[in-house]
Amino acid sequence: MTINGKFPGPMIRAKAGDTIHVELTNKLHTEGVVIHWHGIRQFGTPWADGTASISQCAINAGETFIYRFKVDKAGTYFYHGHYGMQRSAGLYGSLIVDVAGGEKEPFHYDGEFNLLLSDWWHQSAHEQEIGLSSIPFRWIGEPQTLLMNGRGQYNCSLAAPFSSNYSSLGKCTLRGGEQCAPHILHALPNKTYRLRIASTTALASLNLAIGNHKMVVVEADGNYLQPFEVEDLDIYSGESYSVLVRTNQDPTQNYWVSIGVRGREPKTPQGLTLLNYLPNSASKLPLTAPPVTPKWDDYDHSKSFSNKILALMGSPKPPANYDHRIMLLNTQNRINGYTKWAINNVSLVLPFTPYLGSIKYGLKHAFDNNPPPENFSSNYDVMKPPINPNSTHGNAVYMLNLSSTTDVILQNANALSDNVSEIHPWHLHGHDFWVLGYGEGKFRDGHDEKKFNLKNPPLRNTAVIFPYGWTALRFVTDNPGVWAFHCHIEPHLHMGMGVVFAEGVHRVGNIPNQALACGLTGKKFMKKN
């Protein structure tokens, strides 16, 4: 899927405080579409969040919908489809917000690069959807290629001459004009560059490294960090980072930029491009093999990186106490023979009427009004496959009090297979949250919270939960609306791995009718007319 004929879609660039105005026309003949502005909190414009069945109706074929919203915070963001599995089909692009005029970043750099990372299958997203919703469950397998800014190579490797890992693929013969030719990073020696990295992968957790170069991490999800130096960094779907790179190596050489799969046994070759030291030719390959991605299941490496991420001094601190705590157990289950993901044994199936409209107008039959479970059985063994794997569908909403502090404890568990617990990056719409900490095994109330970092936890909009572990988050319900909170792995969300939070919907202003012209709200407007 392309936007204005481009893949990825055009970069949108603005300054903090700007209002972005996008007119989105759906020229897909057979399906609806919405666009989510990932990381933009949508204060005062919850209908512009771009989540089908939550903040708006899908935009029908031939229709135009106007997204108009303010970007209040500088940072590295992106946008993507949020209907069906359209992100898997390539519906995404970069969104960069620079500091407001007269403001300065808390770090210096001479130039900037942007890398939007993704994964790519040769089968269509529709084929993947059908397989996920079949009995027996059919998985199309790992992606064929990793992409940087929409470009990657298949069945050949730029690094074939340098490594036995790639020699079986053969060398890519590229002249530089092909659509699949890598997006080269052209740099001058002895300069400092900001590398903006965002991951819109549908499945893959990635690790990025630059041969012979260290990186200083300075921003995550639009929030400044206490700078720290790394040789490689893990990035999960939905996350974004800025790193500073100093071009202080041998100026007569070029250097590999490499991404590889983490958290799953990698059956997809590393994605590669070059850091080209000018005036060297971009066709001059480095003398050595690309950096080796850490072993896919070296979770200690991943946890070490995550624990180094701390807020810059002077950043907002979390409230010392919470008003409300929700425990969310992540499990794989079965419903009538179908394989699903569930949260507290409920697999999310979105309603026909967007929650924002049905709650605002009191349409109580649009979704299940019973409160969803806020905890799971204390006897549940997170280390073993479930004894009773059967689950239920649901679409109830967590109704949160406005201006309160909510803690969410994400608890990972064993999937249906023996000794398998997958990585899940969770993304919250409408808010940033503080990541208070990570832990092993089952969260112990009153014990593990003593480990929470309340001094300088990072503000994020996406956080990972490691296999057989827990992640603790805290946020303030300061944004009236209805907000998705879900695993950012596309097939997992499609199979029900998400929940919905609502807060202060009575405070939401006039919602454009076009956002709600479907389901029960659509009928309401028609009767009124």
PDB file of C-alpha atoms in Angstrom, residues 52-273:
ATOM      1  CA  ALA A  52     -10.614   2.150  13.702  1.00  0.00           C
ATOM      2  CA  SER A  53     -13.547   1.258  16.010  1.00  0.00           C
ATOM      3  CA  ILE A  54     -11.936   3.137  18.901  1.00  0.00           C
ATOM      4  CA  SER A  55     -11.492   6.801  17.923  1.00  0.00           C
ATOM      5  CA  GLN A  56     -13.204   6.815  14.529  1.00  0.00           C
ATOM      6  CA  CYS A  57     -14.921   4.838  11.789  1.00  0.00           C
ATOM      7  CA  ALA A  58     -12.810   3.423   8.997  1.00  0.00           C
ATOM      8  CA  ILE A  59     -12.685   5.806   6.019  1.00  0.00           C
ATOM      9  CA  ASN A  60     -14.616   4.137   3.209  1.00  0.00           C
ATOM     10  CA  ALA A  61     -13.417   3.757  -0.368  1.00  0.00           C
ATOM     11  CA  GLY A  62     -13.566   7.078  -2.210  1.00  0.00           C
ATOM     12  CA  GLU A  63     -14.039   9.146   0.949  1.00  0.00           C
ATOM     13  CA  THR A  64     -11.758  11.834   2.385  1.00  0.00           C
ATOM     14  CA  PHE A  65     -11.173  12.375   6.091  1.00  0.00           C
ATOM     15  CA  ILE A  66      -9.333  15.367   7.552  1.00  0.00           C
ATOM     16  CA  TYR A  67      -6.884  14.804  10.390  1.00  0.00           C
ATOM     17  CA  ARG A  68      -6.047  18.045  12.131  1.00  0.00           C
ATOM     18  CA  PHE A  69      -4.011  17.950  15.334  1.00  0.00           C
ATOM     19  CA  LYS A  70      -1.298  19.750  17.255  1.00  0.00           C
ATOM     20  CA  VAL A  71       2.185  18.337  17.789  1.00  0.00           C
ATOM     21  CA  ASP A  72       3.210  19.620  21.189  1.00  0.00           C
ATOM     22  CA  LYS A  73       6.530  17.850  21.734  1.00  0.00           C
ATOM     23  CA  ALA A  74       9.689  17.550  19.636  1.00  0.00           C
ATOM     24  CA  GLY A  75      10.825  14.036  18.841  1.00  0.00           C
ATOM     25  CA  THR A  76      11.109  11.109  16.446  1.00  0.00           C
ATOM     26  CA  TYR A  77       7.714   9.649  15.519  1.00  0.00           C
ATOM     27  CA  PHE A  78       6.003   7.870  12.641  1.00  0.00           C
ATOM     28  CA  TYR A  79       2.531   7.171  11.277  1.00  0.00           C
ATOM     29  CA  HIS A  80       0.894   3.948  10.140  1.00  0.00           C
ATOM     30  CA  GLY A  81      -2.349   2.208   9.263  1.00  0.00           C
ATOM     31  CA  HIS A  82      -4.431   1.021  12.220  1.00  0.00           C
ATOM     32  CA  TYR A  83      -7.120  -1.041  10.506  1.00  0.00           C
ATOM     33  CA  GLY A  84      -6.807  -4.754   9.890  1.00  0.00           C
ATOM     34  CA  MET A  85      -3.171  -5.562   9.109  1.00  0.00           C
ATOM     35  CA  GLN A  86      -2.464  -2.666   6.766  1.00  0.00           C
ATOM     36  CA  ARG A  87       0.801  -1.841   8.534  1.00  0.00           C
ATOM     37  CA  SER A  88       2.070  -5.237   7.348  1.00  0.00           C
ATOM     38  CA  ALA A  89       1.155  -4.139   3.824  1.00  0.00           C
ATOM     39  CA  GLY A  90       3.447  -1.097   4.006  1.00  0.00           C
ATOM     40  CA  LEU A  91       1.101   1.665   5.149  1.00  0.00           C
ATOM     41  CA  TYR A  92       3.541   3.817   7.141  1.00  0.00           C
ATOM     42  CA  GLY A  93       5.884   6.791   7.023  1.00  0.00           C
ATOM     43  CA  SER A  94       8.077   9.043   9.195  1.00  0.00           C
ATOM     44  CA  LEU A  95       6.841  11.963  11.290  1.00  0.00           C
ATOM     45  CA  ILE A  96       9.562  14.215  12.679  1.00  0.00           C
ATOM     46  CA  VAL A  97       8.841  17.068  15.093  1.00  0.00           C
ATOM     47  CA  ASP A  98      11.673  19.591  15.504  1.00  0.00           C
ATOM     48  CA  VAL A  99      12.010  21.905  18.475  1.00  0.00           C
ATOM     49  CA  ALA A 100       9.988  25.118  18.332  1.00  0.00           C
ATOM     50  CA  GLY A 101      11.583  28.233  16.906  1.00  0.00           C
ATOM     51  CA  GLY A 102      14.062  29.751  19.355  1.00  0.00           C
ATOM     52  CA  GLU A 103      14.396  26.475  21.289  1.00  0.00           C
ATOM     53  CA  LYS A 104      17.457  24.199  21.300  1.00  0.00           C
ATOM     54  CA  GLU A 105      18.010  20.483  21.690  1.00  0.00           C
ATOM     55  CA  PRO A 106      20.023  19.509  24.802  1.00  0.00           C
ATOM     56  CA  PHE A 107      22.752  18.069  22.544  1.00  0.00           C
ATOM     57  CA  HIS A 108      24.731  19.257  19.522  1.00  0.00           C
ATOM     58  CA  TYR A 109      24.995  17.652  16.079  1.00  0.00           C
ATOM     59  CA  ASP A 110      26.182  18.702  12.626  1.00  0.00           C
ATOM     60  CA  GLY A 111      23.771  16.685  10.482  1.00  0.00           C
ATOM     61  CA  GLU A 112      20.924  14.215  10.642  1.00  0.00           C
ATOM     62  CA  PHE A 113      19.852  10.872   9.176  1.00  0.00           C
ATOM     63  CA  ASN A 114      16.474   9.157   9.431  1.00  0.00           C
ATOM     64  CA  LEU A 115      15.992   5.369   9.421  1.00  0.00           C
ATOM     65  CA  LEU A 116      12.494   3.881   9.411  1.00  0.00           C
ATOM     66  CA  LEU A 117      12.874   0.137  10.014  1.00  0.00           C
ATOM     67  CA  SER A 118      10.370  -2.492   8.897  1.00  0.00           C
ATOM     68  CA  ASP A 119      10.021  -6.127   7.894  1.00  0.00           C
ATOM     69  CA  TRP A 120       8.622  -7.525   4.668  1.00  0.00           C
ATOM     70  CA  TRP A 121       6.841 -10.692   3.532  1.00  0.00           C
ATOM     71  CA  HIS A 122       6.332 -11.882  -0.026  1.00  0.00           C
ATOM     72  CA  GLN A 123       2.815 -13.030   0.836  1.00  0.00           C
ATOM     73  CA  SER A 124       0.141 -10.366   1.162  1.00  0.00           C
ATOM     74  CA  ALA A 125      -1.160  -9.113   4.481  1.00  0.00           C
ATOM     75  CA  HIS A 126      -4.525 -10.679   3.539  1.00  0.00           C
ATOM     76  CA  GLU A 127      -2.933 -14.113   3.263  1.00  0.00           C
ATOM     77  CA  GLN A 128      -1.403 -13.595   6.686  1.00  0.00           C
ATOM     78  CA  GLU A 129      -4.760 -12.533   8.149  1.00  0.00           C
ATOM     79  CA  ILE A 130      -6.505 -15.609   6.742  1.00  0.00           C
ATOM     80  CA  GLY A 131      -3.846 -17.926   8.154  1.00  0.00           C
ATOM     81  CA  LEU A 132      -4.077 -16.339  11.605  1.00  0.00           C
ATOM     82  CA  SER A 133      -7.867 -16.792  11.581  1.00  0.00           C
ATOM     83  CA  SER A 134      -7.939 -20.404  10.384  1.00  0.00           C
ATOM     84  CA  ILE A 135      -8.347 -23.845  11.958  1.00  0.00           C
ATOM     85  CA  PRO A 136      -5.729 -25.159  12.153  1.00  0.00           C
ATOM     86  CA  PHE A 137      -3.742 -21.970  12.736  1.00  0.00           C
ATOM     87  CA  ARG A 138      -1.438 -21.264   9.770  1.00  0.00           C
ATOM     88  CA  TRP A 139       1.655 -19.092  10.137  1.00  0.00           C
ATOM     89  CA  ILE A 140       3.263 -17.700   6.976  1.00  0.00           C
ATOM     90  CA  GLY A 141       6.662 -17.777   8.647  1.00  0.00           C
ATOM     91  CA  GLU A 142       9.314 -15.178   9.311  1.00  0.00           C
ATOM     92  CA  PRO A 143       9.644 -12.123   7.027  1.00  0.00           C
ATOM     93  CA  GLN A 144      11.797 -12.527   3.933  1.00  0.00           C
ATOM     94  CA  THR A 145      13.567  -9.184   4.311  1.00  0.00           C
ATOM     95  CA  LEU A 146      14.365  -6.383   6.752  1.00  0.00           C
ATOM     96  CA  LEU A 147      13.937  -2.909   5.283  1.00  0.00           C
ATOM     97  CA  MET A 148      15.518   0.484   5.989  1.00  0.00           C
ATOM     98  CA  ASN A 149      13.401   3.324   4.593  1.00  0.00           C
ATOM     99  CA  GLY A 150      11.521   0.744   2.532  1.00  0.00           C
ATOM    100  CA  ARG A 151      14.621  -0.709   0.889  1.00  0.00           C
ATOM    101  CA  GLY A 152      16.183  -4.113   1.269  1.00  0.00           C
ATOM    102  CA  GLN A 153      17.584  -7.023  -0.714  1.00  0.00           C
ATOM    103  CA  TYR A 154      16.253 -10.553  -1.128  1.00  0.00           C
ATOM    104  CA  ASN A 155      18.178 -13.711  -2.023  1.00  0.00           C
ATOM    105  CA  CYS A 156      21.496 -11.884  -2.085  1.00  0.00           C
ATOM    106  CA  SER A 157      23.646  -9.956   0.395  1.00  0.00           C
ATOM    107  CA  LEU A 158      25.802  -6.873   0.157  1.00  0.00           C
ATOM    108  CA  ALA A 159      28.121  -8.624   2.629  1.00  0.00           C
ATOM    109  CA  ALA A 160      28.435 -11.967   0.809  1.00  0.00           C
ATOM    110  CA  PRO A 161      32.190 -11.555   0.069  1.00  0.00           C
ATOM    111  CA  PHE A 162      32.992 -10.909   3.721  1.00  0.00           C
ATOM    112  CA  SER A 163      31.183 -13.537   5.738  1.00  0.00           C
ATOM    113  CA  SER A 164      30.321 -17.226   5.578  1.00  0.00           C
ATOM    114  CA  ASN A 165      26.901 -16.295   6.980  1.00  0.00           C
ATOM    115  CA  TYR A 166      26.057 -14.565   3.723  1.00  0.00           C
ATOM    116  CA  SER A 167      28.110 -16.414   1.102  1.00  0.00           C
ATOM    117  CA  SER A 168      25.296 -18.894   0.431  1.00  0.00           C
ATOM    118  CA  LEU A 169      23.091 -16.007  -0.687  1.00  0.00           C
ATOM    119  CA  GLY A 170      25.506 -14.632  -3.250  1.00  0.00           C
ATOM    120  CA  LYS A 171      26.536 -11.038  -3.695  1.00  0.00           C
ATOM    121  CA  CYS A 172      23.992  -8.391  -4.679  1.00  0.00           C
ATOM    122  CA  THR A 173      24.902  -6.748  -7.964  1.00  0.00           C
ATOM    123  CA  LEU A 174      23.576  -3.235  -7.599  1.00  0.00           C
ATOM    124  CA  ARG A 175      24.467  -0.207  -9.686  1.00  0.00           C
ATOM    125  CA  GLY A 176      22.721   2.195  -7.322  1.00  0.00           C
ATOM    126  CA  GLY A 177      19.623   3.155  -9.310  1.00  0.00           C
ATOM    127  CA  GLU A 178      17.460   0.168  -8.388  1.00  0.00           C
ATOM    128  CA  GLN A 179      14.456   0.634  -6.128  1.00  0.00           C
ATOM    129  CA  CYS A 180      15.920  -1.976  -3.763  1.00  0.00           C
ATOM    130  CA  ALA A 181      19.348  -0.295  -3.612  1.00  0.00           C
ATOM    131  CA  PRO A 182      20.187   0.585   0.003  1.00  0.00           C
ATOM    132  CA  HIS A 183      19.524   4.040   1.387  1.00  0.00           C
ATOM    133  CA  ILE A 184      23.158   5.165   1.877  1.00  0.00           C
ATOM    134  CA  LEU A 185      24.068   7.493   4.768  1.00  0.00           C
ATOM    135  CA  HIS A 186      26.506  10.025   3.294  1.00  0.00           C
ATOM    136  CA  ALA A 187      28.656  11.630   6.001  1.00  0.00           C
ATOM    137  CA  LEU A 188      31.690  13.864   6.373  1.00  0.00           C
ATOM    138  CA  PRO A 189      34.598  12.773   8.594  1.00  0.00           C
ATOM    139  CA  ASN A 190      34.975  14.196  12.114  1.00  0.00           C
ATOM    140  CA  LYS A 191      31.390  15.344  12.460  1.00  0.00           C
ATOM    141  CA  THR A 192      28.593  14.418  14.861  1.00  0.00           C
ATOM    142  CA  TYR A 193      25.399  13.092  13.303  1.00  0.00           C
ATOM    143  CA  ARG A 194      21.996  12.509  14.829  1.00  0.00           C
ATOM    144  CA  LEU A 195      20.554   9.211  13.646  1.00  0.00           C
ATOM    145  CA  ARG A 196      16.787   9.033  14.142  1.00  0.00           C
ATOM    146  CA  ILE A 197      15.613   5.412  14.274  1.00  0.00           C
ATOM    147  CA  ALA A 198      12.003   4.227  14.423  1.00  0.00           C
ATOM    148  CA  SER A 199      10.660   0.679  14.128  1.00  0.00           C
ATOM    149  CA  THR A 200       7.343   0.019  12.439  1.00  0.00           C
ATOM    150  CA  THR A 201       8.021  -3.707  12.051  1.00  0.00           C
ATOM    151  CA  ALA A 202       4.971  -5.958  12.003  1.00  0.00           C
ATOM    152  CA  LEU A 203       6.792  -8.730  13.877  1.00  0.00           C
ATOM    153  CA  ALA A 204      10.561  -8.435  14.275  1.00  0.00           C
ATOM    154  CA  SER A 205      12.436  -7.081  17.270  1.00  0.00           C
ATOM    155  CA  LEU A 206      15.681  -5.654  15.915  1.00  0.00           C
ATOM    156  CA  ASN A 207      19.231  -4.839  16.915  1.00  0.00           C
ATOM    157  CA  LEU A 208      21.088  -2.006  15.160  1.00  0.00           C
ATOM    158  CA  ALA A 209      24.854  -1.500  15.021  1.00  0.00           C
ATOM    159  CA  ILE A 210      27.339   0.554  12.986  1.00  0.00           C
ATOM    160  CA  GLY A 211      30.690  -1.060  12.262  1.00  0.00           C
ATOM    161  CA  ASN A 212      33.583   0.455  14.286  1.00  0.00           C
ATOM    162  CA  HIS A 213      31.318   3.203  15.667  1.00  0.00           C
ATOM    163  CA  LYS A 214      29.759   3.711  19.071  1.00  0.00           C
ATOM    164  CA  MET A 215      26.413   5.421  19.543  1.00  0.00           C
ATOM    165  CA  VAL A 216      25.253   7.777  22.280  1.00  0.00           C
ATOM    166  CA  VAL A 217      21.523   7.330  22.980  1.00  0.00           C
ATOM    167  CA  VAL A 218      19.832  10.694  23.676  1.00  0.00           C
ATOM    168  CA  GLU A 219      16.095  10.362  22.905  1.00  0.00           C
ATOM    169  CA  ALA A 220      13.420   7.675  23.135  1.00  0.00           C
ATOM    170  CA  ASP A 221       9.818   8.049  21.918  1.00  0.00           C
ATOM    171  CA  GLY A 222      10.058  11.851  21.876  1.00  0.00           C
ATOM    172  CA  ASN A 223      11.579  12.155  25.375  1.00  0.00           C
ATOM    173  CA  TYR A 224      15.143  13.158  26.243  1.00  0.00           C
ATOM    174  CA  LEU A 225      17.371  10.640  28.002  1.00  0.00           C
ATOM    175  CA  GLN A 226      20.412  10.741  30.203  1.00  0.00           C
ATOM    176  CA  PRO A 227      22.977  10.133  27.414  1.00  0.00           C
ATOM    177  CA  PHE A 228      24.699   6.741  27.460  1.00  0.00           C
ATOM    178  CA  GLU A 229      27.060   5.023  25.031  1.00  0.00           C
ATOM    179  CA  VAL A 230      26.423   1.656  23.358  1.00  0.00           C
ATOM    180  CA  GLU A 231      27.922  -0.441  20.581  1.00  0.00           C
ATOM    181  CA  ASP A 232      24.478  -1.676  19.485  1.00  0.00           C
ATOM    182  CA  LEU A 233      20.887  -1.064  20.475  1.00  0.00           C
ATOM    183  CA  ASP A 234      17.735  -3.158  20.613  1.00  0.00           C
ATOM    184  CA  ILE A 235      14.623  -1.595  19.137  1.00  0.00           C
ATOM    185  CA  TYR A 236      11.176  -3.147  19.337  1.00  0.00           C
ATOM    186  CA  SER A 237       8.153  -2.495  17.145  1.00  0.00           C
ATOM    187  CA  GLY A 238       6.645   0.896  18.018  1.00  0.00           C
ATOM    188  CA  GLU A 239       9.807   2.341  19.576  1.00  0.00           C
ATOM    189  CA  SER A 240      11.921   5.247  18.362  1.00  0.00           C
ATOM    190  CA  TYR A 241      15.361   6.510  19.349  1.00  0.00           C
ATOM    191  CA  SER A 242      17.844   9.223  18.516  1.00  0.00           C
ATOM    192  CA  VAL A 243      21.536   8.378  18.770  1.00  0.00           C
ATOM    193  CA  LEU A 244      24.594  10.548  18.188  1.00  0.00           C
ATOM    194  CA  VAL A 245      27.360   9.080  16.018  1.00  0.00           C
ATOM    195  CA  ARG A 246      30.822  10.629  15.706  1.00  0.00           C
ATOM    196  CA  THR A 247      32.488   9.975  12.330  1.00  0.00           C
ATOM    197  CA  ASN A 248      35.950   9.623  13.842  1.00  0.00           C
ATOM    198  CA  GLN A 249      37.161   6.430  12.134  1.00  0.00           C
ATOM    199  CA  ASP A 250      39.539   5.931   9.171  1.00  0.00           C
ATOM    200  CA  PRO A 251      38.242   8.474   6.622  1.00  0.00           C
ATOM    201  CA  THR A 252      39.395   6.370   3.651  1.00  0.00           C
ATOM    202  CA  GLN A 253      36.862   3.635   4.468  1.00  0.00           C
ATOM    203  CA  ASN A 254      33.082   3.109   4.546  1.00  0.00           C
ATOM    204  CA  TYR A 255      31.281   1.250   7.346  1.00  0.00           C
ATOM    205  CA  TRP A 256      28.343  -1.144   7.646  1.00  0.00           C
ATOM    206  CA  VAL A 257      25.032  -0.149   9.195  1.00  0.00           C
ATOM    207  CA  SER A 258      23.350  -3.419  10.154  1.00  0.00           C
ATOM    208  CA  ILE A 259      20.002  -4.558  11.591  1.00  0.00           C
ATOM    209  CA  GLY A 260      19.272  -8.110  12.685  1.00  0.00           C
ATOM    210  CA  VAL A 261      16.460 -10.045  14.365  1.00  0.00           C
ATOM    211  CA  ARG A 262      16.254 -10.401  18.160  1.00  0.00           C
ATOM    212  CA  GLY A 263      13.810 -12.334  20.338  1.00  0.00           C
ATOM    213  CA  ARG A 264      12.929 -14.872  17.617  1.00  0.00           C
ATOM    214  CA  GLU A 265      15.166 -17.438  15.967  1.00  0.00           C
ATOM    215  CA  PRO A 266      16.341 -15.378  12.992  1.00  0.00           C
ATOM    216  CA  LYS A 267      15.398 -16.821   9.623  1.00  0.00           C
ATOM    217  CA  THR A 268      15.618 -13.403   8.005  1.00  0.00           C
ATOM    218  CA  PRO A 269      19.046 -12.138   6.845  1.00  0.00           C
ATOM    219  CA  GLN A 270      20.437  -8.952   8.357  1.00  0.00           C
ATOM    220  CA  GLY A 271      19.426  -5.715   6.685  1.00  0.00           C
ATOM    221  CA  LEU A 272      22.422  -3.687   5.532  1.00  0.00           C
ATOM    222  CA  THR A 273      23.356  -0.256   4.315  1.00  0.00           C
TER     223      THR A 273
END
